[in-house]
Amino acid sequence: MDSKDTILSTEGERLEMPQPDNEPKLKYQRLGASVGEVLKEDSASAMAVSERFVVLGTHNGSVLLLDFQGDVVNRFTKHTASVSDISIDANGEYVASASLDGKVAIYGLYPESSASNDSKEVYPVEVYDYKRPVKCVALDPEYNRKKTRPFVCGGMAGILHLREKGWFGDKDTPLQGSGEGPITAVKWRGSLIAWANDEGVKMYDTNSQNRITWIARPSDSPRADLYRCNLCWRSDTTLMIGWADSIRVAIVRDTPRQEILQGKPPLYAEIIAQITTDFIVCGIAPFRDMMLLLAYPTADIHQHEETDDPEKQKRQKARPPELRIIDSANEEISCDALRLHGFQHYQPNDYVLDYLSSEDMFYVVSPKDLVVARERDLDDHIKWLKERSRYEEALQSLREALIRNVASAYTIKGLGQKYLEYLVGKEEFDKAAAECPNILGDDAELWERWIYAFADMWQLQSITPFIPYKNPQLSDAVYEMVLLHFLQNDHQSLVKTIMNWPSTLYNIRSVIVLVEEALIKENDNPILMECLAELYAYNREPDKALEYNLRLRRPNVFELIRDYNLFSALEGRIILLMEFDQHLMKEEEEREKKEKQSESADGDTAQKNSTKSRAKRQSEGPAVQLLVQNTELVPTFLVVRELKENPYFMYIYLDALFHHDPHLGYEYHDMQIELYAEYEYDGLMEFLRTSNYYSLDRAYEICKQRDLVPEMVFILGRMGNNKQALMLIIERLQDVQRAIDFAKEQDNEILWEDLLVYSLDKPRFIIGLLENLGSTNIDPIAMIRRIPGGLEIPGLKQALIKVLQDYNLQASLREGCEKILVNDSVAMVYQLNQAQKHGISCEAELNCSICQETIIRDDLNSTPDPKATTIIFFCKHAYHQQCLLDSESFELSNQPLKPAGGRFGIAPKIRHTTLLRSLGRPPQCPICHEAQHKHKPLSKGKRATGPIKGFVRSRQGSSSSSSLKDDDGMPPMVPLRF
């Protein structure tokens, strides 16, 4: 990523970054206040940051205690040369400074009472003089808690001093002896101390009091005295090293136990990452899981170290320092260039970077500037998006943050309205309107303000679909303003809005008045009529809405009439209703025409069939059916009166009425004859045959005026003038078959004679009569004899042959029918004979249907019993002979059936049956012939016997009281002796 220039604003204000394509990770602010005045007279040389304050060292030897706004809280002046390094303990109670004057000063930040007990506060300060320039110093993180007050320092002497207090005075332990070059940096974290010299980086463990590692300086790096080594502890065990163009990350690990036993230190360091850069590292700090670097960009890192050319050794103007964020894979995430005061004249060692880990705040100091960099928060992110007009992303980020309960100075409504203003400025009105519900929410005041704004821009059609009608509901004036705007400018939007909005939002009557006024100026405007139809329906005036629905020809008009019982409102609108039917019929015809054209190439036939079907379907339209099915609500006279000026509609209505009920509208049948003759001639004859309410004279006069001969013939026939009707057929129609059919219909011998007499001198009629002799009342022989001699009759031979063939056919049919009849008779006689031979099975519990005593008894041979003889009919009803016959008949028929030999046979039974049938009144089943016999009713609990299965008995009549009769030729009874 290329470097970006940074524009610094006035002191104390934020740095205004240019607008790159990618959002920066950090935001910047220059600390002004009193520190700015100090740096005008002095130059900063060192810096350290704690949770409570910032400590700044200057080249004049001052140590300044600053608050986070840049105000000087305290000043310490214990040095006479530049302050080279500053260290702060973990609790922020002590500050140590190292100086090139060879001294280390430790300042207590909390005052102590003076020995003189005056009111003046005294800050404890300890100064240690090492006689040679000190480059670095580090306090023990627990300095304030430890009585030994340990700290380390080093410098040009090349010795790292560990200074501690003891019982017998201060103890100074050298952790590194001389000979390895000056010590330029030292950092203390936990029990580990890391420092840098010309050879590399070393670590010391205060717990084990051993050096644990040595990390050599890269072999190809520039001279050690040119660029300062920068050390930073990411954690208690991870050290980041930035030295010239090299970055290393080392992690401290525990030494395995077996190696400790061999004399190795308990800890060792391992390099886990190594990066070579194209810039000089002036400072290094952790940033989340990445690294933040203070970079000094330069084209030649080595700066011609071996040359003696003064021009090449001459210092070049420097570029602005940069804050870069890189990840562990050396991928650059962010790069911001800082245009600090006098950056052109500074070298890498003039810049210092420190950080406040708890808030991800990074401080950059140059000799004349102090800048703080913070991680950009939600508000910064939204501001950055706003500056680039990326409002949609800004709104999305804000909504997601609010869901996570992240506080922000921005609000959805405030930011959203900026977005709306932006969209309106770009004339993206539809998009702006679509965002209004998400932005304005339920704020009625904002909704009304923006609706009026859209109205001023003549863009109401964009926002109308999104205008709320509940939660919130706006004032009536807003909704009526929108409707009025559309009425004047966009009728299509007006009808859509009326149909989508609830009618409670505005004054319906006011809107109706305005729309009616507009309709007067734009007569028959279908859109305005549709608006009025909806408005009247909303206003619960369906009768007024009906007219506009009819004029608009809406399909739901018939349901509207039925649902709201608007039949009374049809008065004066019958014509509109019938025109609606014609419109539907035309649409159907066009649809059928297209279908037939695609199916058949014969256009004339299709048109003919369509015309014929149209005549039949006229009376099936929904409008006319609505009228004829509700004649009690829409009287016939009312419809006829309105259709008087339109005879075609009159014909359609009366035809539908006649087919619905021929007796309705009978008083208009004379008129209907003329309408049929005019519009549907094919239906006239059917009407004349069906109706009995028209005047025959008037009908004949109408048909005579139009020369409708077949209808005249029919009417004359109904009038009884058969001869004149026959003459019309013969003379006008000259149709032999029609004349014959007419004569057959009247069935009058005189009419047949007239037809025969008229036909004797006309060969065509003679041939016609001969061909239809079988269906006429004319004697063929007499007819042939009366034909005049010498008359030439074409086709006579064929006609006579046909007569003979018809005769032969009739004779053959008669012979065949006779044979079939004989065969059927023989078969039925045989069936009867077989049936008479069958016996009847009797069950042991069979009872007499009159006395209810058992038929079959076990003691018949002991004593004579007058009830021993039993009669069973084919209906399976059983009776004792004594119970069934009267006394006289019983005496005549009481003959013993048992022969002398003591065995029963069929012959005696047949003789006895013949004797019974020879009586004056042969016995019949009383149950099946109740009209002729009276008998006792069945006792309770007794079961009546049913008819014998297998025999078919016919029922006379259809009533339940009709009697059953025996099958033809079947014997009515079978006498049995048990």
Coordinates of N, CA and C in Angstrom, one line a residue, residues 379-553:
D379 N -18.2 5.4 15.7 CA -18.5 6.7 15.2 C -17.5 7.1 14.2
D380 N -16.2 6.7 14.3 CA -15.3 7.1 13.3 C -15.5 6.3 12.0
H381 N -15.9 5.1 12.2 CA -16.3 4.3 11.0 C -17.4 4.9 10.2
I382 N -18.5 5.3 11.0 CA -19.6 5.9 10.3 C -19.3 7.2 9.7
K383 N -18.5 8.0 10.4 CA -18.0 9.3 9.8 C -17.3 9.1 8.5
W384 N -16.4 8.1 8.5 CA -15.6 7.8 7.3 C -16.5 7.4 6.2
L385 N -17.5 6.6 6.5 CA -18.5 6.2 5.4 C -19.3 7.4 4.9
K386 N -19.7 8.3 5.9 CA -20.4 9.5 5.5 C -19.6 10.4 4.6
E387 N -18.4 10.6 4.9 CA -17.5 11.4 4.1 C -17.4 10.9 2.7
R388 N -17.6 9.6 2.5 CA -17.6 9.1 1.1 C -18.9 8.8 0.6
S389 N -20.0 9.3 1.2 CA -21.4 9.2 0.8 C -21.8 7.7 0.8
R390 N -21.2 6.9 1.6 CA -21.6 5.5 1.7 C -22.6 5.3 2.9
Y391 N -23.7 6.0 2.7 CA -24.7 6.0 3.8 C -25.3 4.7 4.1
E392 N -25.5 3.9 3.0 CA -26.2 2.6 3.2 C -25.4 1.7 4.1
E393 N -24.0 1.7 3.9 CA -23.2 0.9 4.8 C -23.1 1.5 6.2
A394 N -23.1 2.8 6.2 CA -23.1 3.4 7.6 C -24.4 3.1 8.4
L395 N -25.5 3.1 7.7 CA -26.7 2.7 8.4 C -26.7 1.2 8.9
Q396 N -26.2 0.4 8.0 CA -26.1 -1.0 8.3 C -25.2 -1.2 9.5
S397 N -24.1 -0.6 9.5 CA -23.2 -0.7 10.7 C -23.8 -0.2 12.0
L398 N -24.5 0.9 11.9 CA -25.1 1.5 13.1 C -26.2 0.5 13.6
R399 N -27.0 -0.1 12.7 CA -28.1 -1.0 13.1 C -27.4 -2.2 13.8
E400 N -26.4 -2.7 13.2 CA -25.7 -3.9 13.9 C -25.2 -3.6 15.2
A401 N -24.6 -2.4 15.3 CA -24.0 -2.0 16.6 C -25.1 -1.8 17.7
L402 N -26.2 -1.2 17.3 CA -27.3 -1.1 18.3 C -27.9 -2.4 18.7
I403 N -27.8 -3.4 17.8 CA -28.3 -4.7 18.3 C -27.3 -5.3 19.3
R404 N -26.0 -4.9 19.2 CA -25.1 -5.4 20.2 C -24.9 -4.5 21.4
N405 N -25.8 -3.5 21.4 CA -25.9 -2.5 22.5 C -24.6 -1.7 22.6
V406 N -24.0 -1.4 21.4 CA -22.8 -0.5 21.4 C -23.3 0.9 21.3
A407 N -22.8 1.8 22.2 CA -23.2 3.2 22.2 C -22.6 3.9 21.0
S408 N -23.4 4.9 20.5 CA -22.9 5.7 19.4 C -23.5 7.1 19.5
A409 N -22.8 8.1 19.0 CA -23.3 9.4 18.9 C -24.3 9.6 17.8
Y410 N -24.3 8.7 16.9 CA -25.2 8.8 15.7 C -26.5 8.1 16.1
T411 N -27.6 8.5 15.4 CA -28.9 7.8 15.6 C -29.4 7.4 14.2
I412 N -30.3 6.4 14.2 CA -30.8 5.9 12.9 C -31.5 7.1 12.1
K413 N -32.3 7.8 12.9 CA -33.1 8.9 12.2 C -32.2 10.0 11.7
G414 N -31.2 10.4 12.6 CA -30.3 11.5 12.1 C -29.5 11.1 10.9
L415 N -28.8 9.9 11.0 CA -28.0 9.5 9.9 C -28.9 9.1 8.7
G416 N -30.0 8.6 9.0 CA -30.9 8.2 7.9 C -31.4 9.4 7.1
Q417 N -31.7 10.5 7.8 CA -32.1 11.7 7.1 C -31.0 12.3 6.2
K418 N -29.8 12.2 6.7 CA -28.7 12.6 5.8 C -28.6 11.7 4.5
Y419 N -28.9 10.4 4.7 CA -28.9 9.5 3.6 C -30.0 9.9 2.6
L420 N -31.2 10.2 3.2 CA -32.3 10.6 2.3 C -32.0 11.9 1.6
E421 N -31.4 12.9 2.3 CA -31.0 14.1 1.6 C -30.0 13.8 0.4
Y422 N -29.1 12.9 0.7 CA -28.1 12.5 -0.3 C -28.8 11.9 -1.5
L423 N -29.7 11.0 -1.3 CA -30.4 10.3 -2.4 C -31.3 11.3 -3.2
V424 N -32.0 12.2 -2.4 CA -32.8 13.2 -3.1 C -31.9 14.1 -4.0
G425 N -30.7 14.5 -3.4 CA -29.8 15.3 -4.2 C -29.4 14.6 -5.5
K426 N -29.3 13.3 -5.5 CA -28.9 12.6 -6.7 C -30.1 12.2 -7.5
E427 N -31.3 12.7 -7.1 CA -32.6 12.4 -7.8 C -32.9 10.9 -7.9
E428 N -32.5 10.2 -6.9 CA -32.9 8.8 -6.7 C -34.1 8.8 -5.8
F429 N -35.2 9.3 -6.3 CA -36.4 9.4 -5.5 C -37.0 8.1 -5.1
D430 N -37.0 7.1 -6.0 CA -37.6 5.8 -5.6 C -36.8 5.1 -4.5
K431 N -35.5 5.2 -4.6 CA -34.7 4.6 -3.6 C -34.8 5.3 -2.2
A432 N -34.9 6.6 -2.3 CA -35.1 7.4 -1.1 C -36.4 7.1 -0.4
A433 N -37.5 6.9 -1.2 CA -38.8 6.6 -0.7 C -38.8 5.2 0.0
A434 N -38.1 4.3 -0.7 CA -38.1 2.9 -0.2 C -37.3 2.8 1.2
E435 N -36.4 3.8 1.4 CA -35.7 3.8 2.7 C -36.4 4.5 3.8
C436 N -37.5 5.2 3.5 CA -38.2 6.0 4.5 C -38.7 5.1 5.6
P437 N -39.4 4.0 5.4 CA -39.9 3.2 6.5 C -38.8 2.8 7.5
N438 N -37.7 2.4 7.0 CA -36.6 1.9 7.8 C -36.0 3.1 8.6
I439 N -36.0 4.3 8.1 CA -35.3 5.4 8.7 C -36.3 6.2 9.6
L440 N -37.5 6.5 9.1 CA -38.4 7.4 9.8 C -39.2 6.6 10.9
G441 N -39.3 5.3 10.7 CA -40.0 4.5 11.7 C -41.4 5.0 12.0
D442 N -41.7 5.2 13.3 CA -43.0 5.6 13.7 C -43.1 7.1 14.1
D443 N -42.2 7.9 13.6 CA -42.2 9.3 13.9 C -43.1 10.0 12.9
A444 N -44.3 10.4 13.3 CA -45.3 11.0 12.4 C -44.8 12.3 11.9
E445 N -44.2 13.1 12.8 CA -43.7 14.4 12.4 C -42.7 14.4 11.3
L446 N -41.7 13.4 11.4 CA -40.7 13.3 10.3 C -41.4 12.8 9.0
W447 N -42.3 11.9 9.1 CA -43.0 11.4 7.9 C -43.7 12.5 7.2
E448 N -44.4 13.3 7.9 CA -45.1 14.4 7.3 C -44.1 15.4 6.6
R449 N -43.0 15.7 7.3 CA -42.0 16.6 6.8 C -41.5 16.1 5.4
W450 N -41.2 14.8 5.4 CA -40.6 14.2 4.2 C -41.6 14.1 3.1
I451 N -42.9 13.8 3.5 CA -43.9 13.7 2.4 C -44.1 15.1 1.8
Y452 N -44.2 16.1 2.6 CA -44.3 17.5 2.0 C -43.0 17.8 1.1
A453 N -41.9 17.3 1.6 CA -40.7 17.5 0.8 C -40.8 16.8 -0.6
F454 N -41.3 15.6 -0.6 CA -41.5 14.9 -1.9 C -42.5 15.6 -2.7
A455 N -43.5 16.1 -2.1 CA -44.6 16.9 -2.8 C -44.0 18.1 -3.5
D456 N -43.1 18.8 -2.8 CA -42.5 20.0 -3.4 C -41.6 19.6 -4.6
M457 N -41.1 18.4 -4.6 CA -40.3 18.0 -5.7 C -41.1 17.3 -6.8
W458 N -42.4 17.2 -6.6 CA -43.3 16.6 -7.6 C -42.9 15.1 -7.7
Q459 N -42.7 14.5 -6.6 CA -42.3 13.1 -6.6 C -43.1 12.3 -5.6
L460 N -44.4 12.7 -5.4 CA -45.3 11.9 -4.5 C -45.5 10.5 -4.9
Q461 N -45.5 10.3 -6.3 CA -45.7 8.9 -6.7 C -44.6 7.9 -6.2
S462 N -43.5 8.5 -5.9 CA -42.4 7.6 -5.4 C -42.6 7.2 -3.9
I463 N -43.1 8.1 -3.1 CA -43.2 7.9 -1.7 C -44.6 7.3 -1.3
T464 N -45.5 7.5 -2.1 CA -46.9 7.1 -1.8 C -47.0 5.6 -1.4
P465 N -46.4 4.6 -2.1 CA -46.5 3.2 -1.7 C -46.0 3.0 -0.3
F466 N -45.2 3.9 0.3 CA -44.5 3.6 1.6 C -45.1 4.5 2.7
I467 N -46.1 5.3 2.3 CA -46.7 6.2 3.4 C -47.5 5.3 4.4
P468 N -47.2 5.4 5.6 CA -47.9 4.5 6.6 C -49.3 5.0 6.9
Y469 N -50.2 4.1 7.1 CA -51.5 4.4 7.5 C -51.9 3.9 8.9
K470 N -50.9 3.3 9.6 CA -51.0 3.0 11.0 C -49.6 2.8 11.6
N471 N -49.5 3.2 12.8 CA -48.1 3.1 13.5 C -47.0 3.7 12.7
P472 N -47.0 5.0 12.4 CA -48.1 6.0 12.8 C -49.1 6.3 11.7
Q473 N -50.2 6.8 12.2 CA -51.2 7.3 11.3 C -51.1 8.8 11.2
L474 N -51.0 9.3 10.0 CA -50.7 10.8 9.8 C -52.0 11.5 9.8
S475 N -51.9 12.8 9.7 CA -53.1 13.7 9.7 C -53.9 13.5 8.3
D476 N -55.2 13.8 8.4 CA -56.0 13.6 7.2 C -55.5 14.5 6.1
A477 N -55.0 15.6 6.4 CA -54.5 16.6 5.4 C -53.4 16.0 4.5
V478 N -52.6 15.2 5.1 CA -51.5 14.5 4.3 C -52.1 13.6 3.3
Y479 N -52.9 12.7 3.7 CA -53.5 11.7 2.8 C -54.3 12.4 1.7
E480 N -55.1 13.4 2.1 CA -55.9 14.1 1.1 C -55.0 14.9 0.1
M481 N -53.9 15.4 0.6 CA -53.0 16.1 -0.3 C -52.5 15.2 -1.4
V482 N -52.1 14.0 -0.9 CA -51.6 13.0 -1.9 C -52.6 12.6 -2.9
L483 N -53.9 12.4 -2.5 CA -54.9 12.1 -3.4 C -55.2 13.2 -4.4
L484 N -55.2 14.4 -3.9 CA -55.4 15.6 -4.7 C -54.3 15.7 -5.8
H485 N -53.1 15.5 -5.3 CA -52.0 15.6 -6.2 C -52.1 14.6 -7.4
F486 N -52.5 13.4 -7.1 CA -52.6 12.4 -8.1 C -53.8 12.7 -9.0
L487 N -54.9 13.2 -8.4 CA -56.1 13.6 -9.2 C -55.7 14.6 -10.2
Q488 N -54.8 15.5 -9.9 CA -54.4 16.6 -10.9 C -53.3 16.1 -11.8
N489 N -52.6 15.1 -11.4 CA -51.4 14.8 -12.3 C -51.3 13.3 -12.7
D490 N -51.8 12.4 -11.9 CA -51.5 11.0 -12.3 C -52.7 10.2 -11.8
H491 N -53.7 10.0 -12.7 CA -54.9 9.3 -12.4 C -54.6 7.8 -12.1
Q492 N -53.6 7.2 -12.8 CA -53.3 5.8 -12.5 C -52.8 5.6 -11.1
S493 N -52.0 6.5 -10.6 CA -51.5 6.4 -9.2 C -52.7 6.7 -8.3
L494 N -53.6 7.5 -8.7 CA -54.8 7.8 -7.8 C -55.6 6.6 -7.5
V495 N -55.9 5.8 -8.6 CA -56.7 4.6 -8.3 C -56.0 3.6 -7.5
K496 N -54.7 3.4 -7.8 CA -53.9 2.5 -7.0 C -53.9 2.9 -5.5
T497 N -53.7 4.1 -5.3 CA -53.7 4.6 -3.9 C -55.0 4.4 -3.2
I498 N -56.1 4.7 -3.9 CA -57.4 4.5 -3.3 C -57.7 3.1 -2.9
M499 N -57.2 2.2 -3.8 CA -57.5 0.8 -3.6 C -56.5 0.2 -2.5
N500 N -55.4 0.8 -2.3 CA -54.4 0.3 -1.3 C -54.6 0.9 0.1
W501 N -55.1 2.1 0.2 CA -55.3 2.8 1.5 C -56.6 2.4 2.1
P502 N -56.6 2.3 3.4 CA -57.9 2.2 4.1 C -58.7 3.5 4.0
S503 N -60.0 3.3 3.9 CA -60.9 4.5 3.6 C -61.0 5.4 4.9
T504 N -60.5 4.9 6.0 CA -60.6 5.7 7.2 C -59.6 6.8 7.3
L505 N -58.6 6.8 6.4 CA -57.5 7.8 6.4 C -57.9 9.2 6.0
Y506 N -59.0 9.3 5.2 CA -59.3 10.6 4.6 C -60.9 10.7 4.6
N507 N -61.3 11.9 4.3 CA -62.7 12.2 4.2 C -63.2 11.7 2.8
I508 N -64.0 10.6 2.8 CA -64.4 10.0 1.5 C -65.3 11.0 0.7
R509 N -66.2 11.6 1.4 CA -67.1 12.5 0.7 C -66.4 13.7 0.0
S510 N -65.4 14.2 0.7 CA -64.6 15.3 0.0 C -63.9 14.8 -1.2
V511 N -63.3 13.6 -1.1 CA -62.6 13.1 -2.3 C -63.6 12.8 -3.4
I512 N -64.8 12.3 -3.1 CA -65.8 12.0 -4.1 C -66.2 13.2 -4.9
V513 N -66.4 14.3 -4.1 CA -66.7 15.6 -4.8 C -65.7 16.0 -5.8
L514 N -64.4 15.9 -5.3 CA -63.3 16.3 -6.2 C -63.2 15.5 -7.5
V515 N -63.4 14.1 -7.3 CA -63.3 13.2 -8.4 C -64.4 13.4 -9.4
E516 N -65.6 13.7 -8.9 CA -66.8 13.9 -9.7 C -66.6 15.2 -10.5
E517 N -66.1 16.2 -9.9 CA -65.8 17.4 -10.7 C -64.8 17.2 -11.8
A518 N -63.8 16.4 -11.5 CA -62.8 16.1 -12.6 C -63.4 15.2 -13.7
L519 N -64.4 14.3 -13.3 CA -65.0 13.5 -14.3 C -65.9 14.3 -15.2
I520 N -66.5 15.3 -14.7 CA -67.3 16.2 -15.6 C -66.4 16.8 -16.7
K521 N -65.2 17.2 -16.3 CA -64.3 17.8 -17.3 C -63.8 16.7 -18.3
E522 N -63.6 15.5 -17.8 CA -63.0 14.4 -18.6 C -64.1 13.3 -18.7
N523 N -65.1 13.6 -19.5 CA -66.2 12.6 -19.6 C -65.7 11.2 -20.0
D524 N -66.3 10.2 -19.3 CA -66.0 8.8 -19.6 C -64.6 8.4 -19.4
N525 N -63.9 9.1 -18.5 CA -62.6 8.7 -18.2 C -62.7 7.4 -17.3
P526 N -62.2 6.3 -17.9 CA -62.4 5.0 -17.1 C -61.7 5.0 -15.8
I527 N -60.5 5.7 -15.7 CA -59.8 5.6 -14.4 C -60.6 6.4 -13.3
L528 N -61.1 7.5 -13.7 CA -61.9 8.3 -12.7 C -63.1 7.6 -12.3
M529 N -63.8 6.9 -13.3 CA -64.9 6.1 -13.0 C -64.6 4.9 -12.0
E530 N -63.4 4.4 -12.2 CA -63.0 3.3 -11.3 C -62.8 3.9 -9.9
C531 N -62.2 5.1 -9.8 CA -62.0 5.7 -8.5 C -63.4 5.9 -7.8
L532 N -64.3 6.4 -8.6 CA -65.7 6.7 -8.0 C -66.3 5.4 -7.5
A533 N -66.1 4.3 -8.3 CA -66.7 3.0 -8.0 C -66.2 2.6 -6.6
E534 N -64.9 2.7 -6.4 CA -64.2 2.3 -5.2 C -64.7 3.2 -4.0
L535 N -64.7 4.5 -4.3 CA -65.0 5.5 -3.2 C -66.5 5.3 -2.7
Y536 N -67.4 5.1 -3.7 CA -68.8 4.9 -3.3 C -68.9 3.5 -2.5
A537 N -68.1 2.5 -2.9 CA -68.2 1.3 -2.2 C -67.7 1.5 -0.7
Y538 N -66.6 2.3 -0.6 CA -66.0 2.5 0.7 C -67.0 3.3 1.6
N539 N -67.8 4.2 0.9 CA -68.7 5.1 1.6 C -70.1 4.4 1.8
R540 N -70.1 3.1 1.6 CA -71.4 2.3 1.8 C -72.5 2.8 0.9
E541 N -72.2 3.2 -0.3 CA -73.3 3.6 -1.3 C -73.2 2.7 -2.5
P542 N -73.4 1.4 -2.3 CA -73.2 0.4 -3.4 C -74.1 0.7 -4.6
D543 N -75.3 1.4 -4.4 CA -76.2 1.7 -5.5 C -75.5 2.7 -6.5
K544 N -74.8 3.6 -5.9 CA -74.1 4.6 -6.8 C -72.9 4.0 -7.4
A545 N -72.3 3.1 -6.7 CA -71.1 2.4 -7.2 C -71.5 1.5 -8.4
L546 N -72.7 1.0 -8.4 CA -73.2 0.1 -9.4 C -73.1 0.7 -10.8
E547 N -73.5 1.9 -10.9 CA -73.4 2.5 -12.3 C -72.0 2.6 -12.9
Y548 N -71.1 2.9 -12.0 CA -69.7 3.0 -12.5 C -69.1 1.6 -12.8
N549 N -69.5 0.7 -12.0 CA -69.1 -0.7 -12.2 C -69.6 -1.2 -13.6
L550 N -70.9 -0.8 -13.9 CA -71.5 -1.2 -15.1 C -70.8 -0.6 -16.3
R551 N -70.5 0.7 -16.1 CA -69.8 1.4 -17.2 C -68.4 0.9 -17.4
L552 N -67.8 0.5 -16.4 CA -66.5 0.0 -16.5 C -66.5 -1.5 -16.9
R553 N -67.7 -2.1 -16.8 CA -67.8 -3.5 -17.2 C -66.9 -4.4 -16.4

